[in-house]
XYZ file of C-alpha atoms in Angstrom:
581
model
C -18.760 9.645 -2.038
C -18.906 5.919 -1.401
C -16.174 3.822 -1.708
C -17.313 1.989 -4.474
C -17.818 5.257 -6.412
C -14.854 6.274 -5.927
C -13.157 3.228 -6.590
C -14.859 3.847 -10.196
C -13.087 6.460 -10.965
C -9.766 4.026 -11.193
C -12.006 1.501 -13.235
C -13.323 4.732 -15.840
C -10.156 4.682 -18.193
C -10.659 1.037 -18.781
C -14.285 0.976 -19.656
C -14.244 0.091 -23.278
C -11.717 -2.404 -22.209
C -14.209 -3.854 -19.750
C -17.111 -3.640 -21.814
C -15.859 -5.478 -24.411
C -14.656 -7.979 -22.026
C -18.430 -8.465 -20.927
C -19.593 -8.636 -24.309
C -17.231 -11.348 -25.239
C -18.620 -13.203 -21.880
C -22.325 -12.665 -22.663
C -21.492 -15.301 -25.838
C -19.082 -17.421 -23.872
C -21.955 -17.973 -20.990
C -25.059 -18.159 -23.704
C -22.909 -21.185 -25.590
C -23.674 -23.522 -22.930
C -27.718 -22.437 -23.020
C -27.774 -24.160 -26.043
C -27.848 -27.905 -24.072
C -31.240 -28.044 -23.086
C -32.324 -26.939 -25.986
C -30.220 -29.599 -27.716
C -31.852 -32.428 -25.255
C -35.282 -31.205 -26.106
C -34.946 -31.456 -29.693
C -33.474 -35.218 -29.592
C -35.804 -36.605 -26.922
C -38.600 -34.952 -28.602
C -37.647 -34.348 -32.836
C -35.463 -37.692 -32.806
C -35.774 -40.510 -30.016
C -39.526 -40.513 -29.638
C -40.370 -39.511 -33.418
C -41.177 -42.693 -35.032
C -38.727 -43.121 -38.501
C -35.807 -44.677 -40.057
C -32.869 -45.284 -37.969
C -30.614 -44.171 -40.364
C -32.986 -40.913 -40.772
C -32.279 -40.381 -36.960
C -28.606 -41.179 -36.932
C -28.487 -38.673 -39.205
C -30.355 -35.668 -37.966
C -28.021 -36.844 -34.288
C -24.444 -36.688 -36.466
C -25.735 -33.484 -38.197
C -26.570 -31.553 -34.754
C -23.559 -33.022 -32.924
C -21.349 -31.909 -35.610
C -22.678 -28.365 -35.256
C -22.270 -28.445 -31.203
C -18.944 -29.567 -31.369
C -18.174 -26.894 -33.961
C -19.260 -24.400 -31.574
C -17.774 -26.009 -28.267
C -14.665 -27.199 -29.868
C -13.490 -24.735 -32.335
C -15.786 -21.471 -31.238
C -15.514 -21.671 -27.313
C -11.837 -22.000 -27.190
C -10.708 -18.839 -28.266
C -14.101 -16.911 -26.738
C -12.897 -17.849 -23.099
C -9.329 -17.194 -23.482
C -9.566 -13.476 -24.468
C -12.636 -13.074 -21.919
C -9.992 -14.432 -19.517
C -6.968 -12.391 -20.687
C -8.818 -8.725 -21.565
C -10.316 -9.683 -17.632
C -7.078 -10.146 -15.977
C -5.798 -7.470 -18.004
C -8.267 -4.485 -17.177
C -8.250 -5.566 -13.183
C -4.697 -5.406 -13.130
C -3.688 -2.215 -14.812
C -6.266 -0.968 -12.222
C -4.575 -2.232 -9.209
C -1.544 -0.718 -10.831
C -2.655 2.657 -11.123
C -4.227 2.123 -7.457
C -0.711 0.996 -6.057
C 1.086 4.168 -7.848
C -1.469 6.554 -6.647
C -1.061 4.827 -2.773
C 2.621 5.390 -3.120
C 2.700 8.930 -4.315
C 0.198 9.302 -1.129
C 2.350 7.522 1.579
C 5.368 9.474 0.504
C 3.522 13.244 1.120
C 2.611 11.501 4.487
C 4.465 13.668 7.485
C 6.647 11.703 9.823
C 3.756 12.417 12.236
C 2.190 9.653 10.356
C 4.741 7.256 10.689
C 5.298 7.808 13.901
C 1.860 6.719 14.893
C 1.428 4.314 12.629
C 3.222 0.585 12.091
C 5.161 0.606 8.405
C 3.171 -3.372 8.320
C -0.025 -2.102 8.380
C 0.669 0.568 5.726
C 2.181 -2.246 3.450
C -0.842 -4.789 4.479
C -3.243 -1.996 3.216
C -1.249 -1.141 0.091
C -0.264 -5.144 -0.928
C -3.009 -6.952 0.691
C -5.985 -4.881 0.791
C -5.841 -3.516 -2.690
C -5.580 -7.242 -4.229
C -8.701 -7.887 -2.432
C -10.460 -5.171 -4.742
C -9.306 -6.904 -7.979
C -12.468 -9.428 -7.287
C -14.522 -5.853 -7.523
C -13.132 -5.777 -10.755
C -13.412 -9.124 -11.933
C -16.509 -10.198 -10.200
C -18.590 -7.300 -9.576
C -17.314 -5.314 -12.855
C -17.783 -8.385 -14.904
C -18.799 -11.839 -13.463
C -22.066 -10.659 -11.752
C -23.164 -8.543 -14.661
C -22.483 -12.129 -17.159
C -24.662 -14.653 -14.424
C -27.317 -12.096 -14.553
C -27.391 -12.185 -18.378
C -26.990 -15.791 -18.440
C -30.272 -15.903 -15.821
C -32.254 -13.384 -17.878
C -31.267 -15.600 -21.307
C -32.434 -19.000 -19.213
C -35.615 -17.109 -18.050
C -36.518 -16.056 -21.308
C -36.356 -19.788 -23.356
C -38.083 -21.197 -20.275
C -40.959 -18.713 -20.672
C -41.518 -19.528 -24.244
C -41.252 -22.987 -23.421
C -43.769 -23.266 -20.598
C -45.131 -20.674 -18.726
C -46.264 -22.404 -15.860
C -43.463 -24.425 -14.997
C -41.112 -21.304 -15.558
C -43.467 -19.591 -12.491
C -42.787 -22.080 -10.907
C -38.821 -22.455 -11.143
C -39.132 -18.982 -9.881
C -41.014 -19.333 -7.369
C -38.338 -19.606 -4.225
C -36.353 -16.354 -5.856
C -37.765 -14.027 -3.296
C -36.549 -16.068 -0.446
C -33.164 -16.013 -1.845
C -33.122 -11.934 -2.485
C -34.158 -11.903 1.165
C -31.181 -14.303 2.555
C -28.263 -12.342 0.809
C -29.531 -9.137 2.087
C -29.877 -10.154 6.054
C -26.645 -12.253 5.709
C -24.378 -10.215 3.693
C -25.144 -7.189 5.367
C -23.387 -8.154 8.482
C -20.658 -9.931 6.493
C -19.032 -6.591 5.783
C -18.437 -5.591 9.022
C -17.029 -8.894 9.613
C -14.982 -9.186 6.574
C -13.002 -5.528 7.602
C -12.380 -6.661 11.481
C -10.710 -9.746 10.075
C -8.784 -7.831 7.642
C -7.748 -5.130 10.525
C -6.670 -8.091 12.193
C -4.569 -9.380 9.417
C -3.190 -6.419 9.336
C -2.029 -6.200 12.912
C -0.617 -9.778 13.214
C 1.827 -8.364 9.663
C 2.949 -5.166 11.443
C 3.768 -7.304 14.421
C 5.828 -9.392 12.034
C 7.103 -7.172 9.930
C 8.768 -5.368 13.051
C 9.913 -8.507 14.473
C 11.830 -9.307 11.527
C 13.550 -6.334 11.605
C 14.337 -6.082 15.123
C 15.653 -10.138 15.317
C 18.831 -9.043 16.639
C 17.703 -7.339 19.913
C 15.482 -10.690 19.836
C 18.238 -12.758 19.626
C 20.834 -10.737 22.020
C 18.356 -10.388 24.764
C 17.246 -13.686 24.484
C 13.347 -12.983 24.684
C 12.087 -16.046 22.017
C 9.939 -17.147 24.640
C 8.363 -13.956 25.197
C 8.489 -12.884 21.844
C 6.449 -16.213 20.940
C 3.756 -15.255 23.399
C 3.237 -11.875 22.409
C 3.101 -12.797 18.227
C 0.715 -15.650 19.705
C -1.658 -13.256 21.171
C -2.014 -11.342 17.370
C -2.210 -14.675 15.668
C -5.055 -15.948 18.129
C -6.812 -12.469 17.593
C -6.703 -12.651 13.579
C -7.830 -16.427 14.254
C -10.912 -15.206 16.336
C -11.975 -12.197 13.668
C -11.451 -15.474 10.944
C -13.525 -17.860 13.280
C -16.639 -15.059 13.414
C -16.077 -14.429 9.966
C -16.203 -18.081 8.719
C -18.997 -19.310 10.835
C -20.964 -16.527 9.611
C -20.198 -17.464 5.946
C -20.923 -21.115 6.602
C -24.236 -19.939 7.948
C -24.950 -17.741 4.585
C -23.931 -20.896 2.563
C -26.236 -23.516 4.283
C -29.600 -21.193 4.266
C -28.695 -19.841 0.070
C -27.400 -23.574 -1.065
C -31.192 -24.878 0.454
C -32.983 -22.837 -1.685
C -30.857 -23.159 -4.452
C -31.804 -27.244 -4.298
C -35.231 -27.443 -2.848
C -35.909 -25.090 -6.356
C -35.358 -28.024 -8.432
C -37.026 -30.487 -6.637
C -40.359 -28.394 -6.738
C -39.457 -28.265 -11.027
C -39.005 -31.788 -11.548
C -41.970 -32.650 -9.093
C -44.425 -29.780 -10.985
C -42.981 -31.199 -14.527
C -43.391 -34.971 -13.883
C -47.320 -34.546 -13.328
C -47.551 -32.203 -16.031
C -45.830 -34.871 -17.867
C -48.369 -37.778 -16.858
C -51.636 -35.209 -17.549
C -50.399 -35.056 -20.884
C -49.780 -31.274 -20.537
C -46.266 -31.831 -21.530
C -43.540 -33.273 -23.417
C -40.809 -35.474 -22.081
C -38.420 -33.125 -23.970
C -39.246 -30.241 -22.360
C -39.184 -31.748 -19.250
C -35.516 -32.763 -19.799
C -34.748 -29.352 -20.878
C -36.449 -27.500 -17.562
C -33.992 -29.250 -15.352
C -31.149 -28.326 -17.697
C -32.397 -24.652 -17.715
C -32.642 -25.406 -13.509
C -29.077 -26.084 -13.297
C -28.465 -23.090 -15.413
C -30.229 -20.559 -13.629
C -29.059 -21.730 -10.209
C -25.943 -21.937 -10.793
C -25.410 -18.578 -11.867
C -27.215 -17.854 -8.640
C -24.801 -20.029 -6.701
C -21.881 -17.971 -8.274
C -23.735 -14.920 -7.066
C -23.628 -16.035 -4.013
C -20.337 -16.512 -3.802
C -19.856 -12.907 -5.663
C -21.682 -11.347 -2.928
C -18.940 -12.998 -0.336
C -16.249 -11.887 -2.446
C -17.511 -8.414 -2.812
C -18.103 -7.990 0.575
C -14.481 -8.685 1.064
C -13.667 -6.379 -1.661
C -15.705 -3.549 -0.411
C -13.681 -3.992 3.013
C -10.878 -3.888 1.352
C -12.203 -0.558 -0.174
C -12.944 0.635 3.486
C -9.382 0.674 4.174
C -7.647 1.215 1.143
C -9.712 4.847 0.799
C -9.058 5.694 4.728
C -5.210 5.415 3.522
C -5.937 7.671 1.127
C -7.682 10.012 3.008
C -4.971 10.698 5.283
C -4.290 14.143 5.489
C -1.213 15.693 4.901
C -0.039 17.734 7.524
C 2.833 19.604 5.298
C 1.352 20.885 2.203
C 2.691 23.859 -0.417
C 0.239 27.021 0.225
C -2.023 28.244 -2.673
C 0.955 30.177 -4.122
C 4.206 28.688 -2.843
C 7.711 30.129 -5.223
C 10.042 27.469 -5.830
C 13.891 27.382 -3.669
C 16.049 28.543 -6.687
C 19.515 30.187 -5.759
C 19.560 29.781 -2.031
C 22.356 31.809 -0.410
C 21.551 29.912 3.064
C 21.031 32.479 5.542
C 18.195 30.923 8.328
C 16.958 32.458 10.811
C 14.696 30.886 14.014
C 12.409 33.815 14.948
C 10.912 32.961 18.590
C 10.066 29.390 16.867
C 7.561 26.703 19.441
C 6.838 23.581 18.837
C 4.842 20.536 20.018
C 4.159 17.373 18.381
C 0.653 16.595 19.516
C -1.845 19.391 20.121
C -2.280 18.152 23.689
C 1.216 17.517 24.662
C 3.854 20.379 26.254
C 6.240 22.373 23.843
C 8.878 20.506 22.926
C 10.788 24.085 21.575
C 9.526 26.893 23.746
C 10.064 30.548 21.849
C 13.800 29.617 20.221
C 15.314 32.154 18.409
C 18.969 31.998 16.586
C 20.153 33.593 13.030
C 22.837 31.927 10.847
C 24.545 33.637 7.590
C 25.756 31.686 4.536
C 28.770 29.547 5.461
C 28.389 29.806 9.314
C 27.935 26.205 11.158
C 26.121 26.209 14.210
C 26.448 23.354 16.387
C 23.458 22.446 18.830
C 24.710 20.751 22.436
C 22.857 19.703 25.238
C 21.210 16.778 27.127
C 19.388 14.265 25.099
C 15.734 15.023 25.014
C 16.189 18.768 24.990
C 14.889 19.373 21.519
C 18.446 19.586 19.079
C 16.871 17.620 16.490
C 13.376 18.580 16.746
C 15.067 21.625 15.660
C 16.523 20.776 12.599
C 13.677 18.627 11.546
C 11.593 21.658 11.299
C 14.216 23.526 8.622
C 13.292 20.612 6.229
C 9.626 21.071 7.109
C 9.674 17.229 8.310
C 7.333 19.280 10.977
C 5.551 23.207 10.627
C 5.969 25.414 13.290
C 3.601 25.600 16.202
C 4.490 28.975 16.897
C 7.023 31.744 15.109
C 8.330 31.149 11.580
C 12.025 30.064 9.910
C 13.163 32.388 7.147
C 15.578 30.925 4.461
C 17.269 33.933 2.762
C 13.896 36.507 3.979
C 11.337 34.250 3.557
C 9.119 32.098 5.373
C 10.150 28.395 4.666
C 6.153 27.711 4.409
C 6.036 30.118 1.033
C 8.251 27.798 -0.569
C 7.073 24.332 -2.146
C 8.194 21.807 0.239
C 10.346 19.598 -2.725
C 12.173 22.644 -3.807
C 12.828 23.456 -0.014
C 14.259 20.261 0.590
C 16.138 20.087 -2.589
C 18.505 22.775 -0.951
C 18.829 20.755 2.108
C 21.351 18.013 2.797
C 20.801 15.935 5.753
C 23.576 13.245 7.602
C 21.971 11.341 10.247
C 22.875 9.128 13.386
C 21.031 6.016 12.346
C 22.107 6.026 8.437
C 19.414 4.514 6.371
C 20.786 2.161 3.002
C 18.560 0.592 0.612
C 18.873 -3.290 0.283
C 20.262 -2.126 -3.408
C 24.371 -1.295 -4.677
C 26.481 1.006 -3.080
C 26.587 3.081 -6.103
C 22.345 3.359 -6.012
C 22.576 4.277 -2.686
C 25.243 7.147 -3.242
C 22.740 8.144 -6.344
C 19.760 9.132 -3.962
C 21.419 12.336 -3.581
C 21.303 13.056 -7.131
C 19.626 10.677 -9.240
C 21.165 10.934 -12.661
C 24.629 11.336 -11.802
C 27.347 10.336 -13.798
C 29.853 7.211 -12.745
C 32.596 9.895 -12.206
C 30.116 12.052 -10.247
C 29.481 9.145 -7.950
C 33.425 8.374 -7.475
C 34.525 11.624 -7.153
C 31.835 12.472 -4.404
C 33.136 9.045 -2.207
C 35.979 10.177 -2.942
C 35.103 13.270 -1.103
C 33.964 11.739 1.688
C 36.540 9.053 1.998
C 34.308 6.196 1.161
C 35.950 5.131 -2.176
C 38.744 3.023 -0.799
C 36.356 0.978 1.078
C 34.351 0.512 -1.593
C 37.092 -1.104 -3.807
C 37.420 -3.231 -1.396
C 34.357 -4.604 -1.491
C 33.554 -7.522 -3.955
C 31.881 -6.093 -6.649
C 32.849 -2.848 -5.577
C 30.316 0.045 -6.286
C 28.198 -2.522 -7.595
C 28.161 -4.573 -3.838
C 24.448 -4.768 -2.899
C 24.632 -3.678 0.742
C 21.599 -5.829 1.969
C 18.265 -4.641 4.108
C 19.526 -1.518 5.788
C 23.078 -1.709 5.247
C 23.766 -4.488 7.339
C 26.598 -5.868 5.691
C 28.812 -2.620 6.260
C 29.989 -1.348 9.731
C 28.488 1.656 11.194
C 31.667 4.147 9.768
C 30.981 2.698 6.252
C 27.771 3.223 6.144
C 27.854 6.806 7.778
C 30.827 7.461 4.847
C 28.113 6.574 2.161
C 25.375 9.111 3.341
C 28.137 11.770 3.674
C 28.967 11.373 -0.466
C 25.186 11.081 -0.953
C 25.224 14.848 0.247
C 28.407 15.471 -1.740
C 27.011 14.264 -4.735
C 23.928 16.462 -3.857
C 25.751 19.318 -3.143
C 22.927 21.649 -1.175
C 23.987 24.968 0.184
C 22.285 23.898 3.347
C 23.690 21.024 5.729
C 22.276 19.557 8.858
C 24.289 16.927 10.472
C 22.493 15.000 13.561
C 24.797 13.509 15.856
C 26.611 12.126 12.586
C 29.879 11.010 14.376
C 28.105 9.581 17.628
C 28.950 5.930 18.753
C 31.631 5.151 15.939
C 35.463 4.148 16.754
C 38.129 6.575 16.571
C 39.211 5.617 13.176
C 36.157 5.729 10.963
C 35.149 9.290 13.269
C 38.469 10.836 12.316
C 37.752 9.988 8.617
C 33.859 10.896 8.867
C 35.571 14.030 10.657
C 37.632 15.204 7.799
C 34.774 14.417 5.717
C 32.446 16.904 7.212
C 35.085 19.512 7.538
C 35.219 19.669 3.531
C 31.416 19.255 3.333
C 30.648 22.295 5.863
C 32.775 24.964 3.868
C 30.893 27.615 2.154
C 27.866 26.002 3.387
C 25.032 27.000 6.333
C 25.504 24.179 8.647
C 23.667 22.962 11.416
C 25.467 20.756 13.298
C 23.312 18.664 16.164
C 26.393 17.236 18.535
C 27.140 14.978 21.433
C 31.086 15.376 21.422
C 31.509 18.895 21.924
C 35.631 18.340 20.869
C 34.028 18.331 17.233
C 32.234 21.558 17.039
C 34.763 24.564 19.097
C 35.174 25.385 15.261
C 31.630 26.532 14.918
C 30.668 30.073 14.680
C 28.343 29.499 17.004
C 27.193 27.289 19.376
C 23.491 27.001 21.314
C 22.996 24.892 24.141
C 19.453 23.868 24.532
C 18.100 22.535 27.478
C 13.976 21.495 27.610
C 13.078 23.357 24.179
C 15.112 26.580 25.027
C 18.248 28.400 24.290
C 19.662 28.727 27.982
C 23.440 29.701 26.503
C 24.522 31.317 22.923
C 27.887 31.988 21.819
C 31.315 30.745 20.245
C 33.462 28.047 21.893
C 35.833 30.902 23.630
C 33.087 33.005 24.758
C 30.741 29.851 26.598
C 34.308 28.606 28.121
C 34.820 32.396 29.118
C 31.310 32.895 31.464
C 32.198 29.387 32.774
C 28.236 28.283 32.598
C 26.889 25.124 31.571
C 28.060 24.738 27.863
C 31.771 24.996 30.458
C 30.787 22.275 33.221
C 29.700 19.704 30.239
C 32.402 20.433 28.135
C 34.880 19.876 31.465
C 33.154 16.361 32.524
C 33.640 15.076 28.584
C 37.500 16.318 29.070
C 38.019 14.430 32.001
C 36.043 11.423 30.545
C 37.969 11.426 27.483
């Protein structure tokens, strides 16, 4: 299905809407017809009609009074609801465009994102889907009203004179011929300069949020070069594109005036042969400027919807963006989880083409145990936990969640039972008290309190200076590290999954806010399956068991005592932190 057929299928709720938004046009555009017609009747019924003055002055006040009726008090009202229903329709379409974009981006795996810069995503669902409001407005509406007007124009010249009408229509091939050869390369151009607008606002859009490793390596200079070298490429795709609409313009805007000159030239000798009235000479060229302006507009509606279709292009290749996690045919919902897991002989690669990065892992865990995961960075810990949440699907094996397959269950209901605290702690620019709310939206005020309270965030947070109600700014970055890592720890509290995974949670934070994030987790692992992902091993010789995981395989399996005991690797690392410490 094309693009533009598809994009229909957004517009189809609104059709009466639009409809009547056309038919209110059609009068609004025919109104002005009416000119000519009023210049034929007074150069020929009035001005050269011999007569009293006061006979003429008459007939003049009586038609001018009926004009202004209809310009004046008519008109007015005609164009603003065109204009508002117009506005309306296109954007309650964009809306429902924008919601269904969203729903899509969030079913998109992290695969996706990984591959893909968050500014083009935005570009495509800000930028790009604004462009196809002028399908909407101009294609939808506009195009269909100029070709009305042109049919209406055609029409009273035709009764008027049939010659002269021929010949006002005589250059129209030439101009069907000129928007077809020019517009059909126009596309293409149109969707390379939009690609490229796109690229030059992912560049940005990661710039701004990694200024601080701008500013503390110093790299303006080189920074500046680099954003240069996007903006000069969107400035080439513009260049092509403009001088390729400039072209378009000049060839369709000669037509366009060489068609009256051939009208007034073809009426004038009529005129002096007698084979016509001055009058309805007057009102050809009026009826002229009608008709090609309408086709001036079109032109300009062609550009517009080429830039729309484009626009289309990559809106619809957003949306057809597969998912790579999806619920099978008849996936059960997660309902009383008891959190036993089990890894059985589980692979995993991210890219078809690339080497495992979890090579035939096996492990069980029963509800309550924690198992902590050690090893070298790189060596697949949290590519392990991010395939319990299904962030990824098994290459090879299967995960079972109380006996069954995590892939029979629907992915939201799986995750519901999951509770995740991670290294790099993502906040929302909004309160403390939203953020705390992701884990259960809905919560009560106590709820909230009591679940910071839990994980020793509430003190903090009456220190701040609104308190719960302290917006924490893009990413957090108005609270430390500890505070933030304090916040996602209640978020889980408030959540209250029988499933935790904790990656690296304590990593990189001083020794006060890790003893309190410490004593936090401690209350949040019991009676809970926990995986625990860790760098300080002094943090997990509680854990019922521990796996040590070196390049995507289990290499050591045991409790604290028993690893220490056969003196293997788990031992050796576990002796160089001790003497680091």
């Amino acid at each position: 299905m094309s693009p533009m057929k598809r994009y229909l299928q957004f517009v189809r709720p609104y059709k009466w809407q639009i409809g009547g938004t056309i038919a209110i046009g059609i009068v609004k555009f025919a109104i002005p017809l009416l000119i000519p017609l009023l210049l034929k009747y007074l150069v020929d019924d009035v001005l050269q009609v011999k007569g009293n003055p006061a006979d003429k002055t008459e007939k003049v006040f009586i038609v001018m009074g009926i004009m202004l009726f209809i310009f004046v008090i008519l008109r007015p009202p005609i164009e603003y609801y065109r204009q508002y229903f117009a506005q309306l329709a296109s954007n309650k379409i964009l809306y429902d465009i924008r919601d269904r974009l969203f729903h899509h981006i969030q079913k998109l795996s992290l695969r996706y994102y990984s591959n893909t810069r968050a500014g083009e995503v935005i570009s495509r669902v800000i930028n790009d889907v604004e462009m196809t409001k002028d399908f909407v407005l101009t294609g939808l509406m506009n195009v269909w009203l100029d070709l009305v007007t042109i049919l209406i124009a055609i029409i009273i010249m035709f009764t008027m004179d049939v010659k002269l009408s021929i010949v006002s229509l005589v250059l129209l091939p030439f101009y069907g011929i000129s928007v077809r050869y020019f517009y059909g390369r126009l596309r293409g151009l149109t969707r390379a300069r939009s690609q490229a607008l796109a690229q030059v606002q992912g560049h940005l859009h990661e710039r701004v949020s990694g200024m601080p490793v701008i500013r503390s390596f110093a790299i303006e200079e080189h920074e500046q070069k680099l954003f240069s070298q996007e903006n000069h490429n969107f400035l080439t795709k513009a260049t092509n594109h403009t001088m390729w609409n400039a072209k378009t313009f000049a060839v369709i805007n000669t037509i366009t005036d060489a068609a009256p000159l051939l009208v007034i030239g073809f009426a004038a000798y009529q005129v002096i042969h007698g084979n016509l009235s001055i009058g309805t000479m007057v009102a050809f060229v009026g009826y002229i400027d009608r008709l090609y302006s309408p086709l001036r507009r079109l032109v300009n509606s062609s550009t517009t919807l080429t830039q729309a279709s484009a626009s289309m292009d990559r809106v619809f290749e957003l949306l057809d963006e597969p998912y790579d996690i999806e619920d099978r045919p008849n996936a059960i919902e997660a309902k009383n989880v008891k959190g036993t897991v089990e890894f059985e002989d589980v692979s995993f690669s991210y890219q078809a083409n690339e080497a495992l990065a979890l090579n035939n892992v096996s492990l069980r865990a029963k509800k309550g145990d924690t198992i902590a995961l050690v090893g070298m960075s790189g060596g697949g810990k949290s590519t392990l936990v991010s395939l319990l949440p299904r962030f990824y699907d098994v290459t090879g094996g299967r995960i079972m969640l109380d006996g069954v397959d995590i892939r029979d269950y629907k992915v939201t209901s799986l995750r519901d039972q999951i509770g995740m605290v991670l290294q790099d702690t993502f906040l929302f620019s909004h309160s403390v008290r939203e953020n705390i709310l992701i884990g259960k939206p809905g919560a009560t005020d106590e709820e909230v309190v009591e679940a910071a309270k839990a994980a020793n965030a509430h003190d903090f947070i009456q220190t701040l200076p609104e308190g719960y109600d302290t917006k924490v700014g893009e990413r957090g970055v108005k609270l430390s590290g500890g505070q933030k890592q304090r916040i996602a720890i209640a978020r889980v509290f408030l959540k209250n999954p029988p499933i935790l995974v904790l990656d690296e949670a304590t990593s990189a934070l001083d020794l006060e806010s890790e003893h309190l994030i410490q004593e936090a987790l401690e209350k949040l692992e019991k009676d809970r399956t926990t995986f625990v992902v860790a760098h300080r091993l002094s943090t997990i010789t509680h854990a019922s068991q521990i796996i040590h995981i070196e390049n995507g395989e289990v290499i050591e399996n045991g409790t604290h005592r028993e690893l220490m005991e056969i003196q293997g690797n788990y031992y050796n690392l576990f002796q160089i932190q001790q003497l680091n410490s």
